[in-house]
Amino acid sequence: MLGPQATSIPAGNARAGADSVSNRPMPDLLLELFSEEIPARMQAAAADALKKLVTDALVERGLVYEGAKAFVTPRRLALAVHGLPAQQPDVHEERKGPRVGAPDAAIQGFLKAAGLASLDQATIETDPKKGSFYVARIHKHGRTTPEVIAEIVPQIVRAFPWPKSMRWGKASVHPAALRWVRPLQSILCTFGPETEEPEVVRFAIDGLESGDTTRGHRFLSSGTIRVRRLEDWMAKLEAAFVVVDRERRKDIILNDAKDLALAQGLELVEDAGLLDEIAGLVEWPVVLMGSFEEDFLDVPDEVIRATIRANQKCFVLKNPATGRLANKFVLVSNLAASDGGKAIIAGNERVIRARLSDAKFFWETDQKTNATVPLAERLERFSNVTFHEKLGSQYERIQRIAALAETLAPLVGADPALTRQAALYAKSDLRTEVVGEFPEVQGLMGRYYARLEGLPEEIAAAAEEHYKPQGPTDYVPTAPVSVAVALADKIDTLTGFWAIDEKPTGSKDPYALRRAALGVVRLVLENGLVVKLAEFVEPDLLAFFADRLKVHLREQGARHDLVDAVFALLGQDDLLLVVKRVEALGRFLSSEDGRTLLAGTKRAANILRIEEKKDGVSYEGGVDLVLLHEPEERALGEAIAHLGEPIEAALSSEDFEAAMALIASLRGPVDAFFDKVTVNVEDPALRTNRLRLLADIRTITRAIADFDRIEG
Amino acid sequence: MIDPALPPHMRPDKSFQGLILALHAFWADKGCVVLQPYDMEVGAGTFHPATTLRALGPLPWKAAYVQPSRRPKDGRYGKNPNRLQHYYQYQVILKPSPANLQELYLGSLAAIGIDLNLHDVRFVEDDWESPTLGAWGLGWECWCDGMEVSQFTYFQQVAGVECSPVAGELTYGLERLAMYVQGVENVYDLNFNGREGDEKVTYGDVFLQAEEEYSRHNFEYADTDMLFEQFRMAESAASKYLEAGWNEDRSRHLMAQPAYDQCIKASHVFNLLDARGVISVTERQSYILRVRELAKACGAAWLKTAAGGTSAA
């Protein structure tokens, strides 16, 4: 079924061995750490770590290489490093010492640092300025590469970054015993060019001695296998039923699974996470297909899939004609069994039948409960489920969410009574048997059960959609009832945790509050909702929303300084308006008028900052129009005076484009003012009045944004 | 390979007791002392002092035994084909863990009739932790054709004490394994004695009534006032025996096992209270913690006994 296939080693980012002078092929290193079964989830990271740790340690010791590749299977972690020099380069070092006749302490220090036994080993040099001084010429012969490997590998193995490691066997009485992810059984380490018999790099870790043997598949091969180098290792292991390359195992599984599905006229439901995990559970993947009774297809597809995936690590299949699951599954065994896999399939089918029986039982029990127990009574069962020690029971939480959802309903165009009912229903699936068994189908089950209970579609949709969006790319619901319940759910969580001072700090956000706040932000923006958040949350939490909005806008490519410039204004609790304003500001500033006005405004603000600080007063307000002599200052004063009302009108009708256009008309007068008029004049009254005029520029532009915070 | 000399009714794939006998024979042959179940109610074979206490200290130890295990919450009134509130675990402990422990384990599967050329046996990550015993270890759940048939653990810590040396622990779920080798879908249909016809006794004949009665007891009628009182009494007795057991300079302990019995008692009473649903989520944690404190104190005491590695002065 599988032929040996060479895996080429890609050239790494390391430099090629520049020091090689001969044409002899450069030697390669092969290292294999053979152990009891390594947890699947740790394998990929372990392979990366091994490669990095060994190659870094080699390069650090002057041993550059041409390429490296790591391999991992359930029972082995391996690394091949290609094109290494046979030894470290020699090091020639010259170390200047103290002058001849220097104090003894200085001489001794020099000898020690340079590694010399006496001054006889040093030479004396003379410099016209400094006179005579000692020089040590140190020649260090590079060690052979195997010597270096024998030193670094034990260190790396002892300090390997496994997420969890253990001790075992007799050696574990010693506190410093070797730790590994599971018992380490043998180490293979060879070194040599491809044209020659490689040497075994000899070392021992906790009594475990390196050698040149390994083992094949646990059941399909027996005895030890002697290995010379990478190609040999791969071929012999392949013959001993081990596919060492993880990617190739994945390819085999995926392709064989698709082929099996195709042969039945079905489609494989692909699952990258599951594929990764399975590739870490087998050394010799054999893909088989099993089936289960059609009756089980009464259970929702998602539940069948969750059952088969979580418990059995099998793939499910879809019927392309109906789009629904078929009563077949694909399993991946680690054994080419002597009966062609019949017993393995039968065994897996038995387990899956038992699991699906449970799932079907849960599904039917839930329906019976829903039919016989009224919702109010079902909800009361949440009274003794604690949501959080300080935030009361789930029951209280559900009631709070329902009340808030009802309040929010008119703002999103939803019917308040229906919204309230949807909110009460939304969490009810948490006490169902199916969700108890498979938490990942929460919400979805609510939708199924609501439909079966004949409830309005809005309620069914909200049961599933109120959990959304779950992140920056997740789907955002648009149905008004769903939106209201989703907002209420998230706002209740946030206000609750804020009230008990459980806010996210740094990287710690155990209750996923950032995600909840981003959810609110996205629900509001993407549905174009006008919600004054300040009516629902305290100022500190409002600032948290502002932070999430900033992050969100930045990720969407908005300039963070513009976001800051808008948020610097008071009373920005309407997320949608903030975004509209940021967008209008961005367009304005990309125009010639905008850029020039920004420069002028910043200049005014700079002068004011300096003068206000110097004088210790604020020049805010009170320009005396009579004192405006120069035509340019008069023009500016009048322009500002005439702009106040129309800008306010534009802003109150949320017409930011119009407000920007009005403000743009200041560009000419501001430019002309700075061209012709001197602010800091001798006459104090005149100077004060001009500074006040500058303050007016600052004030009127702040109706739009805090221009001071805008870069450029 | 199943011993070919066995008569049909004694075969491990034909009777529940035959399975137990085959495992006894296998592990006895590997040098284990074959013990009888501990005579107290426990939640798992690990609670047997032959595992919990003997895993501590430097002395070598090899034992195998069946332990009836009670999980009051898993009662299903005899209606579920897979779940029981009382079931059997087969427990093997080897200290220090031998280098060929995986091979030994696979050998035991072969001995009960699992042909390793036909069945897909896998070691799937499963880190074991017992918060009540203050114990954890790394290992696997062992799968046979997709079914979990055993747990395999290298103890790293027990009763809050680092294991030195580490012991290897194997736990076989006997009913599940028997269902597998007998090819039975419902636990109550297992052939218990290997006979056929009138002489056949099933698992249901032996245990169905007990499952019904105990489910009723565990969920509905267990006297919670009495149980709360028993928890307190067991806890205070354990502390009393622990204190009384120390010699004058506290270099040796003379009553570690009686104290540990009370710790086991407290743990089981807690499980019953939990099944009755009278312990809230927050309280739950504190009860577990109280049992763990007892377990840790018992472990510390055990280390100061002869079997715990402290020789008499």
mmCIF file of C-alpha atoms in Angstrom, chain A residues 42-56 68-72 77-79 156 160-162 246-247:
data_model
loop_
_atom_site.group_PDB
_atom_site.id
_atom_site.type_symbol
_atom_site.label_atom_id
_atom_site.label_comp_id
_atom_site.label_asym_id
_atom_site.label_seq_id
_atom_site.Cartn_x
_atom_site.Cartn_y
_atom_site.Cartn_z
ATOM 1 C CA MET A 42 2.297 17.721 21.981
ATOM 2 C CA GLN A 43 3.973 16.144 18.983
ATOM 3 C CA ALA A 44 4.173 18.972 16.462
ATOM 4 C CA ALA A 45 5.525 21.468 18.983
ATOM 5 C CA ALA A 46 8.043 18.916 20.254
ATOM 6 C CA ALA A 47 9.398 18.348 16.741
ATOM 7 C CA ASP A 48 9.809 22.092 16.248
ATOM 8 C CA ALA A 49 11.485 22.480 19.620
ATOM 9 C CA LEU A 50 13.944 19.652 18.998
ATOM 10 C CA LYS A 51 14.968 21.133 15.671
ATOM 11 C CA LYS A 52 15.417 24.605 17.057
ATOM 12 C CA LEU A 53 17.263 23.589 20.216
ATOM 13 C CA VAL A 54 19.742 21.300 18.454
ATOM 14 C CA THR A 55 20.446 23.523 15.448
ATOM 15 C CA ASP A 56 20.754 26.640 17.614
ATOM 16 C CA ALA A 68 17.425 20.232 9.101
ATOM 17 C CA LYS A 69 14.155 18.386 9.427
ATOM 18 C CA ALA A 70 12.373 17.027 12.462
ATOM 19 C CA PHE A 71 10.108 13.973 12.537
ATOM 20 C CA VAL A 72 7.586 12.834 15.064
ATOM 21 C CA LEU A 77 10.937 12.216 18.116
ATOM 22 C CA ALA A 78 13.715 12.555 15.568
ATOM 23 C CA LEU A 79 15.918 15.075 13.858
ATOM 24 C CA ILE A 156 18.776 19.372 25.490
ATOM 25 C CA PHE A 160 13.370 19.577 26.970
ATOM 26 C CA PRO A 161 10.333 21.904 27.064
ATOM 27 C CA TRP A 162 7.531 19.341 27.375
ATOM 28 C CA ARG A 246 3.763 13.386 10.127
ATOM 29 C CA GLU A 247 2.606 15.317 7.057
#
